[in-house]
Amino acid sequence: MLEKLNELNVQIICVVFEKKKLFNKFPKTDKNKLYNYVAGKLAEYIKLVNTNLEIRIDKSKGKQVFREDFNKYFKEKLMSESKKRVRIHHSYSHAWCGLQFADIVAWACFQKFEHRDDSYITLLNENKIKIYYEN
């Protein structure tokens, strides 16, 4: 499946964090803030070039208030340099295949950095994926 992404007009961005540093910043009991922070860091690397953007996020946030908080925070991080329209949808991964691809890419990155196995992530062409490291 990863090789299929090479045929599509997509750009993949992965942000890698050290778990210990993240858990020092955020208590394990506040998963919503941690999730927002990680997604916000990803948003900072997305470059909007004269285009509107539609984003699908895994519907992991059960309460509407958490989704609204996430949407506001993510848009602020994403739109720092752009005035384009951004629409955010929260969908179940089993109902939207793009989220399944995102899960596979995240797993491939995890294999590379956690287990030193880059055999999966190297299935993607270098021009398709950018990996950023956060401290």
XYZ file of N, CA and C in Angstrom, residues 22-121:
300
model
N 7.758 14.779 25.530
C 6.348 15.151 25.444
C 5.626 14.906 26.757
N 5.887 13.765 27.364
C 5.195 13.441 28.603
C 5.674 14.303 29.761
N 6.841 14.914 29.634
C 7.275 15.877 30.643
C 6.502 17.185 30.504
N 6.104 17.531 29.261
C 5.351 18.761 29.022
C 3.874 18.608 29.370
N 3.334 17.440 29.101
C 1.899 17.216 29.268
C 1.657 16.029 30.185
N 0.810 16.203 31.181
C 0.476 15.043 32.016
C -0.252 13.991 31.181
N -0.033 12.742 31.495
C -0.679 11.658 30.749
C -2.197 11.730 30.836
N -2.697 12.414 31.838
C -4.145 12.526 31.997
C -4.763 13.555 31.059
N -3.953 14.399 30.437
C -4.482 15.441 29.550
C -4.164 15.103 28.097
N -4.766 14.046 27.603
C -4.486 13.572 26.246
C -4.986 14.533 25.178
N -6.023 15.305 25.467
C -6.535 16.241 24.466
C -5.522 17.331 24.160
N -4.888 17.880 25.194
C -3.876 18.916 24.959
C -2.655 18.343 24.251
N -2.262 17.148 24.615
C -1.141 16.486 23.952
C -1.453 16.261 22.477
N -2.628 15.753 22.175
C -3.061 15.508 20.798
C -3.064 16.814 20.008
N -3.619 17.875 20.598
C -3.655 19.174 19.931
C -2.248 19.693 19.670
N -1.365 19.556 20.646
C 0.010 20.036 20.497
C 0.721 19.317 19.352
N 0.611 18.003 19.315
C 1.274 17.215 18.269
C 0.706 17.581 16.898
N -0.613 17.665 16.789
C -1.235 18.042 15.521
C -0.867 19.475 15.133
N -0.761 20.360 16.121
C -0.360 21.739 15.850
C 1.047 21.829 15.287
N 1.948 21.002 15.799
C 3.312 20.966 15.250
C 3.284 20.500 13.799
N 2.460 19.514 13.500
C 2.308 19.062 12.119
C 1.787 20.203 11.249
N 0.795 20.923 11.740
C 0.204 22.033 10.985
C 1.242 23.095 10.641
N 2.190 23.320 11.526
C 3.216 24.332 11.274
C 4.075 23.991 10.057
N 4.160 22.721 9.703
C 4.968 22.307 8.556
C 4.183 22.252 7.252
N 2.878 22.395 7.322
C 2.060 22.361 6.109
C 2.083 23.742 5.477
N 2.476 23.800 4.226
C 2.542 25.069 3.505
C 1.338 25.190 2.580
N 0.526 26.206 2.811
C -0.620 26.462 1.943
C -0.187 27.400 0.831
N -0.294 26.932 -0.383
C 0.117 27.741 -1.527
C -1.114 28.013 -2.383
N -1.752 29.143 -2.143
C -2.908 29.568 -2.923
C -3.919 28.462 -3.160
N -4.227 27.744 -2.129
C -5.217 26.683 -2.261
C -6.011 26.548 -0.976
N -7.250 26.180 -1.135
C -8.053 25.841 0.033
C -7.676 24.437 0.455
N -7.974 24.104 1.674
C -7.535 22.824 2.204
C -8.678 22.138 2.936
N -8.813 20.856 2.683
C -9.773 20.033 3.406
C -8.985 18.988 4.174
N -9.235 18.919 5.473
C -8.460 18.046 6.350
C -9.389 17.028 6.994
N -8.925 15.789 7.026
C -9.652 14.717 7.720
C -8.837 14.304 8.929
N -9.469 14.313 10.061
C -8.838 13.925 11.314
C -9.599 12.717 11.846
N -8.869 11.774 12.409
C -9.517 10.612 13.014
C -10.453 11.082 14.123
N -11.639 10.555 14.125
C -12.658 10.979 15.089
C -12.393 10.351 16.452
N -11.250 10.662 17.006
C -10.878 10.112 18.309
C -11.437 10.956 19.447
N -11.783 12.179 19.145
C -12.308 13.072 20.175
C -13.824 12.904 20.242
N -14.277 12.282 21.304
C -15.692 11.957 21.425
C -16.588 13.166 21.630
N -16.162 14.114 22.431
C -17.019 15.244 22.770
C -16.828 16.383 21.771
N -17.938 17.001 21.401
C -17.921 18.100 20.445
C -17.015 19.238 20.921
N -17.003 19.522 22.214
C -16.188 20.615 22.736
C -14.705 20.357 22.475
N -14.267 19.107 22.571
C -12.870 18.781 22.289
C -12.563 18.937 20.802
N -13.517 18.566 19.945
C -13.312 18.721 18.496
C -13.232 20.195 18.125
N -14.094 21.003 18.711
C -14.075 22.439 18.425
C -12.772 23.071 18.896
N -12.311 22.685 20.074
C -11.041 23.185 20.602
C -9.893 22.786 19.675
N -9.900 21.529 19.229
C -8.873 21.057 18.303
C -8.912 21.861 17.009
N -10.094 22.010 16.416
C -10.222 22.725 15.142
C -9.667 24.139 15.246
N -10.018 24.831 16.310
C -9.548 26.213 16.501
C -8.024 26.252 16.607
N -7.469 25.402 17.443
C -6.017 25.377 17.650
C -5.286 24.999 16.366
N -5.769 23.971 15.671
C -5.118 23.501 14.448
C -5.154 24.576 13.366
N -6.297 25.227 13.197
C -6.409 26.285 12.186
C -5.478 27.449 12.501
N -5.374 27.814 13.773
C -4.461 28.901 14.151
C -3.032 28.561 13.763
N -2.606 27.345 14.028
C -1.244 26.921 13.694
C -1.050 26.832 12.187
N -2.052 26.372 11.496
C -1.969 26.173 10.056
C -2.021 27.488 9.292
N -2.834 28.394 9.752
C -3.127 29.608 8.999
C -2.220 30.776 9.345
N -1.134 30.536 10.022
C -0.299 31.647 10.468
C 0.172 32.521 9.312
N 0.310 31.946 8.120
C 0.800 32.728 6.980
C -0.197 32.792 5.833
N -1.383 32.249 5.990
C -2.308 32.153 4.875
C -3.704 32.592 5.284
N -4.442 33.048 4.323
C -5.836 33.426 4.560
C -6.786 32.522 3.778
N -6.309 31.400 3.320
C -7.140 30.473 2.566
C -8.125 29.767 3.483
N -9.139 29.198 2.871
C -10.180 28.510 3.633
C -9.727 27.094 3.984
N -9.956 26.722 5.219
C -9.617 25.384 5.699
C -10.872 24.771 6.303
N -11.183 23.558 5.854
C -12.305 22.812 6.417
C -11.748 21.570 7.089
N -12.175 21.343 8.317
C -11.710 20.177 9.071
C -12.901 19.258 9.321
N -12.712 17.992 8.980
C -13.728 16.968 9.211
C -13.151 15.925 10.156
N -13.944 15.488 11.090
C -13.553 14.397 11.984
C -14.299 13.154 11.507
N -13.547 12.157 11.059
C -14.135 10.953 10.467
C -13.574 9.714 11.141
N -14.319 8.635 11.025
C -13.829 7.354 11.523
C -12.876 6.765 10.494
N -11.751 6.229 10.955
C -10.744 5.715 10.022
C -11.267 4.537 9.211
N -12.178 3.761 9.762
C -12.703 2.640 8.987
C -13.633 3.106 7.865
N -14.058 4.368 7.907
C -14.982 4.887 6.903
C -14.301 5.769 5.855
N -13.038 6.106 6.064
C -12.353 6.991 5.112
C -10.944 6.464 4.890
N -10.664 6.012 3.669
C -9.402 5.307 3.392
C -8.172 6.197 3.558
N -8.309 7.498 3.392
C -7.162 8.386 3.576
C -6.592 8.302 4.980
N -7.462 8.130 5.955
C -6.996 7.982 7.337
C -6.290 6.651 7.538
N -6.710 5.642 6.808
C -6.029 4.350 6.881
C -4.617 4.461 6.317
N -4.465 5.218 5.226
C -3.124 5.463 4.693
C -2.275 6.211 5.718
N -2.862 7.205 6.367
C -2.123 7.966 7.381
C -1.661 7.058 8.512
N -2.513 6.132 8.917
C -2.128 5.179 9.966
C -0.958 4.308 9.520
N -0.970 3.881 8.268
C 0.115 3.037 7.749
C 1.425 3.818 7.689
N 1.356 5.071 7.233
C 2.567 5.901 7.175
C 3.101 6.143 8.585
N 2.217 6.436 9.531
C 2.649 6.644 10.920
C 3.309 5.382 11.464
N 2.744 4.235 11.158
C 3.322 2.961 11.602
C 4.701 2.750 10.972
N 4.838 3.076 9.685
C 6.130 2.921 9.005
C 7.185 3.831 9.635
N 6.802 5.065 9.970
C 7.736 5.980 10.656
C 8.096 5.431 12.030
N 7.114 4.913 12.729
C 7.357 4.320 14.044
C 8.363 3.176 13.934
N 8.208 2.330 12.933
C 9.136 1.212 12.745
C 10.563 1.720 12.536
N 10.679 2.805 11.767
C 12.012 3.352 11.488
C 12.674 3.886 12.754
N 11.951 4.647 13.535
C 12.574 5.338 14.662
C 12.557 4.541 15.957
N 11.580 3.693 16.127
C 11.503 2.925 17.367
C 12.248 1.596 17.264
N 12.250 1.006 16.072
C 12.846 -0.323 15.896
C 13.999 -0.347 14.890
N 14.380 0.838 14.399
C 15.471 0.960 13.415
C 15.235 0.082 12.180
N 13.988 0.012 11.767
C 13.599 -0.761 10.590
C 13.007 0.197 9.562
N 13.826 0.597 8.590
C 13.338 1.542 7.591
C 12.838 0.853 6.319
N 12.650 -0.447 6.365
C 12.236 -1.184 5.171
C 10.849 -0.760 4.677
N 10.028 -0.215 5.543
C 8.684 0.204 5.130
C 8.689 1.641 4.625
N 9.311 2.520 5.369
C 9.293 3.936 4.997
C 10.053 4.177 3.696
